[in-house]
Coordinates of C-alpha atoms in Angstrom, one line a residue:
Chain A
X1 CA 0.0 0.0 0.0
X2 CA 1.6 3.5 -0.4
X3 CA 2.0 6.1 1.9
X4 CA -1.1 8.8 1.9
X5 CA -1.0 12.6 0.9
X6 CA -3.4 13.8 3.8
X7 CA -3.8 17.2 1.9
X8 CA -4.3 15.4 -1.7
X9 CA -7.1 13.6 0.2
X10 CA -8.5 16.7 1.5
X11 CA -8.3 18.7 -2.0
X12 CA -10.0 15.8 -3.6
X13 CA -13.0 15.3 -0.8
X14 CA -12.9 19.3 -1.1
X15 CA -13.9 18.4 -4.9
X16 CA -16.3 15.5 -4.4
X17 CA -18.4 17.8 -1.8
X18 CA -19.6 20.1 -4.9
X19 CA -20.2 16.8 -6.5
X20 CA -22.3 15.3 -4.7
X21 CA -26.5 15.1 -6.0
X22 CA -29.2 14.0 -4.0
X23 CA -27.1 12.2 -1.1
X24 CA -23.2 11.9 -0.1
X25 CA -23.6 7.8 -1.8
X26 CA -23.2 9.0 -5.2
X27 CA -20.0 10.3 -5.1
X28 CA -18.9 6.8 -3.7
X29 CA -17.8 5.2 -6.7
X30 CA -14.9 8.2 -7.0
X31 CA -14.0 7.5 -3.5
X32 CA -13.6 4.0 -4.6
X33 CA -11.8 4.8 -7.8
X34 CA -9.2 7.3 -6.2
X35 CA -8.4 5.8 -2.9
X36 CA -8.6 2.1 -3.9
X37 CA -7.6 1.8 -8.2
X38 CA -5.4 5.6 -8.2
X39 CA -3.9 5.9 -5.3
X40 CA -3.9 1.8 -3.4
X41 CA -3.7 4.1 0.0
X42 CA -6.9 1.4 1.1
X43 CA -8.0 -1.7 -0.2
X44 CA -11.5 -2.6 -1.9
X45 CA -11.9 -4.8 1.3
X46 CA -11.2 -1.7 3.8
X47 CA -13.2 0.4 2.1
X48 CA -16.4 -2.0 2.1
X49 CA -15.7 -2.5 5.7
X50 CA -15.8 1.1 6.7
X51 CA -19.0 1.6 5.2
X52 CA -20.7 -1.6 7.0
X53 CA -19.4 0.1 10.3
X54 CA -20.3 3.1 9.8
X55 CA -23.8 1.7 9.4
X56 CA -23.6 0.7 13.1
X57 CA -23.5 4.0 14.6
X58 CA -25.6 6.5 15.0
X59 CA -25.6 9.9 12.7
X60 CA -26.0 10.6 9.1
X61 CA -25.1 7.9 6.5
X62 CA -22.1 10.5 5.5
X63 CA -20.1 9.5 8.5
X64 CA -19.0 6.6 6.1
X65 CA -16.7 9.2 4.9
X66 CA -14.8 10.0 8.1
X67 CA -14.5 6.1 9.0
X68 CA -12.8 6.1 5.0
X69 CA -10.5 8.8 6.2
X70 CA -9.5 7.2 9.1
X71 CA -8.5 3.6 7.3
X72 CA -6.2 5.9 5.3
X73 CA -4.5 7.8 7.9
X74 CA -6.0 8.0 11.2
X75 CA -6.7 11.6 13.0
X76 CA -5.6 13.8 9.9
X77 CA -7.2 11.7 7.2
X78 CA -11.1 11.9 9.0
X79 CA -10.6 15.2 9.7
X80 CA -9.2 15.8 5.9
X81 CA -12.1 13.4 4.3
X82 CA -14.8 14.5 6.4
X83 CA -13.9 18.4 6.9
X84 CA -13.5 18.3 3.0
X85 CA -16.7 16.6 2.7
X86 CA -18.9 19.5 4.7
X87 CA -17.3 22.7 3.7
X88 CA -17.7 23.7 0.3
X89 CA -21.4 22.5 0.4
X90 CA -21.8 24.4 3.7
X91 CA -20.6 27.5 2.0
X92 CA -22.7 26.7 -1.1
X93 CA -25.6 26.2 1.6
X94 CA -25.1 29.0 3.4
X95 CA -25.1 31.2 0.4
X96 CA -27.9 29.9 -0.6
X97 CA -30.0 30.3 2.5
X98 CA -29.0 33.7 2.1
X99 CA -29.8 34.7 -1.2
X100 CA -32.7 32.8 -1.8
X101 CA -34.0 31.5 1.3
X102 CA -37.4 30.0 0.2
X103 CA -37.9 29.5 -3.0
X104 CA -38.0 26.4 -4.2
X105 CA -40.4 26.2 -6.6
X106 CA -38.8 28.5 -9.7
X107 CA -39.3 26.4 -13.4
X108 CA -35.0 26.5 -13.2
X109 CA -35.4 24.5 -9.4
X110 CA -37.8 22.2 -10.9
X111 CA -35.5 21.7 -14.1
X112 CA -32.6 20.9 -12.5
X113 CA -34.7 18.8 -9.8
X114 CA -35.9 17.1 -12.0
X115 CA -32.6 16.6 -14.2
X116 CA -30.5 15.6 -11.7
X117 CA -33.1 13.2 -10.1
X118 CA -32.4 10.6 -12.5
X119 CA -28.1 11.1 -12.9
X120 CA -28.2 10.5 -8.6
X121 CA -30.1 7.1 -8.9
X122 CA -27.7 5.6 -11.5
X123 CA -24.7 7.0 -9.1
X124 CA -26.6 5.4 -5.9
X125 CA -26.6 1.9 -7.9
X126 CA -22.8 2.2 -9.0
X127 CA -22.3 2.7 -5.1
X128 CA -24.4 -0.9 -4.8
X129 CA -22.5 -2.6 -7.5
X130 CA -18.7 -1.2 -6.4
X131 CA -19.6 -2.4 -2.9
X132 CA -21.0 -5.8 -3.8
X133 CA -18.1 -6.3 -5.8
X134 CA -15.6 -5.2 -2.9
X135 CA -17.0 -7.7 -0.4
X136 CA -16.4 -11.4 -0.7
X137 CA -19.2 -12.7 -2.2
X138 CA -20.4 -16.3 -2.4
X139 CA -24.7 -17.3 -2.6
X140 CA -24.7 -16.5 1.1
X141 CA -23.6 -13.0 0.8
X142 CA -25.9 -12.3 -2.0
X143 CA -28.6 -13.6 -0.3
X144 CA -29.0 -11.5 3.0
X145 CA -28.3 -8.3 0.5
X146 CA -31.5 -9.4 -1.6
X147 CA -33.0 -9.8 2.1
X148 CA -32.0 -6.8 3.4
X149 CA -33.1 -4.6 0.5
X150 CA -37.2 -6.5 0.1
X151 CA -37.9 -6.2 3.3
X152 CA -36.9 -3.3 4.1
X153 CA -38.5 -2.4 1.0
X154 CA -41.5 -3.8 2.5
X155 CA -41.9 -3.7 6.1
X156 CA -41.5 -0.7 8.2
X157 CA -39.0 -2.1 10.4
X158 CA -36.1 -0.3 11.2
X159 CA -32.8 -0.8 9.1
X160 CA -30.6 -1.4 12.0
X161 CA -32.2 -4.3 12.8
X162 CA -31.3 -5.2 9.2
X163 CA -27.8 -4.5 9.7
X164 CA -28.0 -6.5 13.1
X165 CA -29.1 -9.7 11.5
X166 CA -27.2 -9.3 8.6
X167 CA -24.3 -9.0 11.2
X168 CA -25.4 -12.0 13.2
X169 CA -25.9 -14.2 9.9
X170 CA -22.4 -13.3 8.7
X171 CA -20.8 -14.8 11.9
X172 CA -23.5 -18.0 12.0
X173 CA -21.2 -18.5 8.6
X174 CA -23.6 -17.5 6.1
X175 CA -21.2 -14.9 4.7
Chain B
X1 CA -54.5 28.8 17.1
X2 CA -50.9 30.4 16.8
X3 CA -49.3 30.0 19.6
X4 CA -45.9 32.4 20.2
X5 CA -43.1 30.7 20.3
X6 CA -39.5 32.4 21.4
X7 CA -36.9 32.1 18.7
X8 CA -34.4 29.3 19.3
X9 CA -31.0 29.8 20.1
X10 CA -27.6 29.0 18.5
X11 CA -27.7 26.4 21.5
X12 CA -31.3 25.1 21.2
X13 CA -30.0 24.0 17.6
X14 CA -27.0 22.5 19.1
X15 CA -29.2 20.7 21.2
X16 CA -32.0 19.7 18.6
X17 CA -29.2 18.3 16.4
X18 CA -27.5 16.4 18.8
X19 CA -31.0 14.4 19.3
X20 CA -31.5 14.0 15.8
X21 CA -28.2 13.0 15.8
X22 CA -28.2 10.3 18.3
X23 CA -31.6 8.8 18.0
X24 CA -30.6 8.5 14.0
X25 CA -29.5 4.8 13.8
X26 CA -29.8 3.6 10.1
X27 CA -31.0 7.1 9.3
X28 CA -31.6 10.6 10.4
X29 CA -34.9 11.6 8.2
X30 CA -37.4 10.2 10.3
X31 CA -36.1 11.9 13.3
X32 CA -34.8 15.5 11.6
X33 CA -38.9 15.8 10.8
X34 CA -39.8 14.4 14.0
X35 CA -37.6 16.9 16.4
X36 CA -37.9 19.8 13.7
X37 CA -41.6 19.5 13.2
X38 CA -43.4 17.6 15.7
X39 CA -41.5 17.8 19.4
X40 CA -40.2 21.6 18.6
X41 CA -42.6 23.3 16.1
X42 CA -40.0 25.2 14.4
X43 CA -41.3 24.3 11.0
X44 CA -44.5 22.9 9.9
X45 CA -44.3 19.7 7.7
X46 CA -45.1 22.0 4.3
X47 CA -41.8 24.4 5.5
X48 CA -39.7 20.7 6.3
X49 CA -41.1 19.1 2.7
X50 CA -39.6 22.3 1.4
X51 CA -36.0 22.7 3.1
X52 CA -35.5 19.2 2.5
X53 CA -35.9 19.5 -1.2
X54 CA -34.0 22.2 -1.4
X55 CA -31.1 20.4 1.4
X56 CA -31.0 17.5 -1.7
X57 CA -30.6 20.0 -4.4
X58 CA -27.8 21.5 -3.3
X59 CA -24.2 19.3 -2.7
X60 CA -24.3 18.1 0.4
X61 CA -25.2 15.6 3.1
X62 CA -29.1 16.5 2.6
X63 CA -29.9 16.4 6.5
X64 CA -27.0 18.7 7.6
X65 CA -28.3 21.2 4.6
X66 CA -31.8 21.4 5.8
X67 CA -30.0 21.7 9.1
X68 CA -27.6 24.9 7.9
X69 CA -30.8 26.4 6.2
X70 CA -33.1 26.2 9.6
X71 CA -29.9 27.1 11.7
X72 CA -28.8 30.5 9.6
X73 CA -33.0 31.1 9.5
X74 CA -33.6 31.2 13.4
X75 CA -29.5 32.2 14.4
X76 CA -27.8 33.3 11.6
X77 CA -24.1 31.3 11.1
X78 CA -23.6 30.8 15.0
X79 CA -26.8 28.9 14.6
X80 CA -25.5 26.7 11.3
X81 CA -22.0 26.0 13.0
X82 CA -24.2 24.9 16.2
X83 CA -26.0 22.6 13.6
X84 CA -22.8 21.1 12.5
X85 CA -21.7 20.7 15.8
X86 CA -24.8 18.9 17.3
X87 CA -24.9 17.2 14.4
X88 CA -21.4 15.9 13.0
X89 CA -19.2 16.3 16.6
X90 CA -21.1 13.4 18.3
X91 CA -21.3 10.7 15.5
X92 CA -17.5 11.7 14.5
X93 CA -16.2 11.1 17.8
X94 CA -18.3 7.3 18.1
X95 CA -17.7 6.2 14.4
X96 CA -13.7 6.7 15.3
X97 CA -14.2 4.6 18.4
X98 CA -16.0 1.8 16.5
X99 CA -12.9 1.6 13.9
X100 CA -10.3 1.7 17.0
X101 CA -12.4 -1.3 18.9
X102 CA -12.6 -2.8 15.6
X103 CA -9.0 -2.7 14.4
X104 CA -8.2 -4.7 18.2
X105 CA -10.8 -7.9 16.9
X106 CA -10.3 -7.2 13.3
X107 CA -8.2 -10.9 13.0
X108 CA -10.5 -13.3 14.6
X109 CA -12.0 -14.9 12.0
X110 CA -15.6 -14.8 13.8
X111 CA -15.7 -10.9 13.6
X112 CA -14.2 -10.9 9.6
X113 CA -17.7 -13.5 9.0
X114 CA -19.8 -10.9 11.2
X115 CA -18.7 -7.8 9.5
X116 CA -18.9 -9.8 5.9
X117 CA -22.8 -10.4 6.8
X118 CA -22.8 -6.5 7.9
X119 CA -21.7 -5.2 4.9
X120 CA -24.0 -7.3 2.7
X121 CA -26.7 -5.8 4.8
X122 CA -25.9 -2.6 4.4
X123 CA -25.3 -2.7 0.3
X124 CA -28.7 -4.2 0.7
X125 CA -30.6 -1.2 2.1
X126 CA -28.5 1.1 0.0
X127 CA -29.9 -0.4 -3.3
X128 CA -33.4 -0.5 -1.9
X129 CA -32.6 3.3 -1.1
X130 CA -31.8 3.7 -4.5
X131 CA -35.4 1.6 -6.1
X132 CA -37.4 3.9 -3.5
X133 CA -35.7 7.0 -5.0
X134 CA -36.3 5.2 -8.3
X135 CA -39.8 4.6 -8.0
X136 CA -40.6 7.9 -8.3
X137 CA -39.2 8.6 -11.7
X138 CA -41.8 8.8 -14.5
X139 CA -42.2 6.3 -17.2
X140 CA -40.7 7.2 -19.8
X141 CA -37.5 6.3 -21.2
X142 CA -35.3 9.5 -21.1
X143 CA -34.8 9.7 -17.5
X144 CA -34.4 5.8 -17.3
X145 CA -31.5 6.3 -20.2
X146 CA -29.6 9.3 -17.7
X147 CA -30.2 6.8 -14.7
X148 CA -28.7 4.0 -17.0
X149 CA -25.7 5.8 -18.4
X150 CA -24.7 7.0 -14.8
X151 CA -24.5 3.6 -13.8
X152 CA -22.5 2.2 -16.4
X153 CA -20.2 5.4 -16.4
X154 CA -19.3 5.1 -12.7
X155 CA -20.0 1.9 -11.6
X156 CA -18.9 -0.4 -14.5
X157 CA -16.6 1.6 -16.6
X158 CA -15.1 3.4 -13.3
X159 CA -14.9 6.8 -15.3
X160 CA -13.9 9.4 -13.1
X161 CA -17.4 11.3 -11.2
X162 CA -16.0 14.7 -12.9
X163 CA -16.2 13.1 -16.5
X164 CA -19.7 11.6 -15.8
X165 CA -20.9 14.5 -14.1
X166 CA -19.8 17.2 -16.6
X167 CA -21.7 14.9 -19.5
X168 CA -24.6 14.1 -17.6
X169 CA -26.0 17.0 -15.4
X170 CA -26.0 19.8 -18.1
X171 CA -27.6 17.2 -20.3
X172 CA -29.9 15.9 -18.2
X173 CA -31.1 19.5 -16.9
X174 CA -31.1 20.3 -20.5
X175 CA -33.5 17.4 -21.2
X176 CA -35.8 18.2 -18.6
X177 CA -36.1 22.0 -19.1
X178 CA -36.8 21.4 -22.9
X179 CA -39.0 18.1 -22.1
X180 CA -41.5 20.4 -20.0
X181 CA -42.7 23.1 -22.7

């Protein structure tokens, strides 16, 4: 594995922040791509298992981000990946709320609402596929994420509990 | 009737995003409307509906935008940072503390299996995330196309986001603006 550039990992989560469309998942497959294939400062495996933890705590699903940072290099990297995440969008935000304030309903909102609305979906399934991919998967594997995903497609249960069995199937040795 | 409510503070959103915060395991949308709407009153659900839509527009974590947005409203930037604060500081601090307790069981192979069944769970809810967010797309085929070429341009080809992005927003925005007249 090579040695990490804390601030190139900063400058490029600075760039991913404007990038990301409806929800901090899409820019995933980049993260993938420049941490993992570029730059080998984490592996597929690492990355995957960041995410899954990050699933068990409490917060918003971003905090994937500063687990990522961490695997690549501890205190400065969640700081540089997750600081990097938040602050251009909280600038853009921020502007926003100034300027504009409320008024979302403009024909140019709804247009790019409604153009971008497709573009994040696609992104959210690359996120699927580069994860599925990154964990080791035999029938077993593919089989709680098919679980996971119809019932809580279904059911109004609560995802953690998801996560929990998934968890407690993994170590029965289904996965 | 209207009842008078006092403005809250750069510390009352500190506090109200530290619940939301905490009480979000798997996800912090049912509770953001919960606290924002139904335990404080600061917004009623037509305001929420809005600030949301407008917190997934822009780039972002969508919960911490509506948060920034309700924060500058009610205590100008004191009352975003407090949002980021009450809402980032606490799950920062815990997800490090899973990693460090992790990285001390991380060889047994028991805990590889568990985490192997923990990540398959959690792709799992994030492609149902992505059919719920689906489902509401119309039927037709031009959005399905942009959803289509997305995925093969970042997920299977591994272009870089910048590439994809550049191509497919203006276009798609493009699309959609013209697709409306």
């Amino acid at each position: 594995m090579d040695e990490p550039d804390v601030l190139e990992l900063f400058l490029h989560f600075l760039m991913l922040s404007v990038m990301t469309i409806g929800g901090t998942q899409t820019v995933m497959p980049d993260m993938h791509r420049f941490l993992a294939e570029v730059h080998h400062w984490i592996t597929s495996k690492q990355f995957a298992d960041a995410y899954a933890l990050a699933q068990a705590a409490p917060g918003p699903n971003v905090m994937y981000v500063t687990l990522i940072g961490w695997q690549v290099a501890g205190w400065a990297g969640a700081f540089a990946t997750t600081l990097g995440m938040i602050i251009p969008s909280t600038i853009m935000t921020l502007a926003y709320a100034r300027v504009v304030a409320r008024n979302p309903d403009t024909p140019l909102v709804r247009a790019l609402r409604r153009g971008l609305a497709p573009v994040a979906i696609g992104l959210t399934f690359a996120s699927g596929w580069i994860l599925m991919e990154s964990i080791n998967h035999d029938w077993g594997g593919y089989l709680i994420t098919a679980l996971a995903c119809a019932i809580v497609l279904r059911t109004q249960v609560n995802p953690l509990w998801l996560v929990a069995a998934g968890t407690l199937a993994g170590a029965a040795g289904l996965a | 009737m209207e009842e008078i409510r006092p403005r809250p503070s750069a510390f009352d959103i500190f506090l109200a995003f530290t619940h939301i915060s905490l009480a979000g395991f798997g996800g912090v949308h049912f509770w953001a409307r919960y606290v924002l709407v139904d335990r404080r009153r600061w917004l009623s659900d037509r305001e929420y509906v809005e600030l949301l839509a407008m917190g997934q527009l822009l780039p972002g974590p969508n919960v911490l935008n509506l948060g920034l947005m309700v924060g500058y409203r009610f205590a100008g930037v004191p009352g975003a940072l407090a949002c980021i604060a009450g809402f980032m500081g606490w799950p920062f601090a815990i997800v490090i503390g899973i990693a460090v307790l992790y990285a001390r069981v991380e060889h047994l192979p028991l805990v590889q299996h568990a985490l192997s069944g923990m990540s398959a769970a959690a792709v799992g809810l994030l492609i149902a995330n992505g059919i719920k967010i689906a489902s509401v797309l119309p039927r037709r085929w031009r959005p399905w196309l942009f959803a289509v070429l997305a995925f093969a341009g970042a997920g299977v080809l591994r272009w870089p986001l910048i590439g994809v992005l550049g191509i497919l927003a203006p276009l798609g925005v493009a699309v959609a603006w013209w697709e409306k007249r």
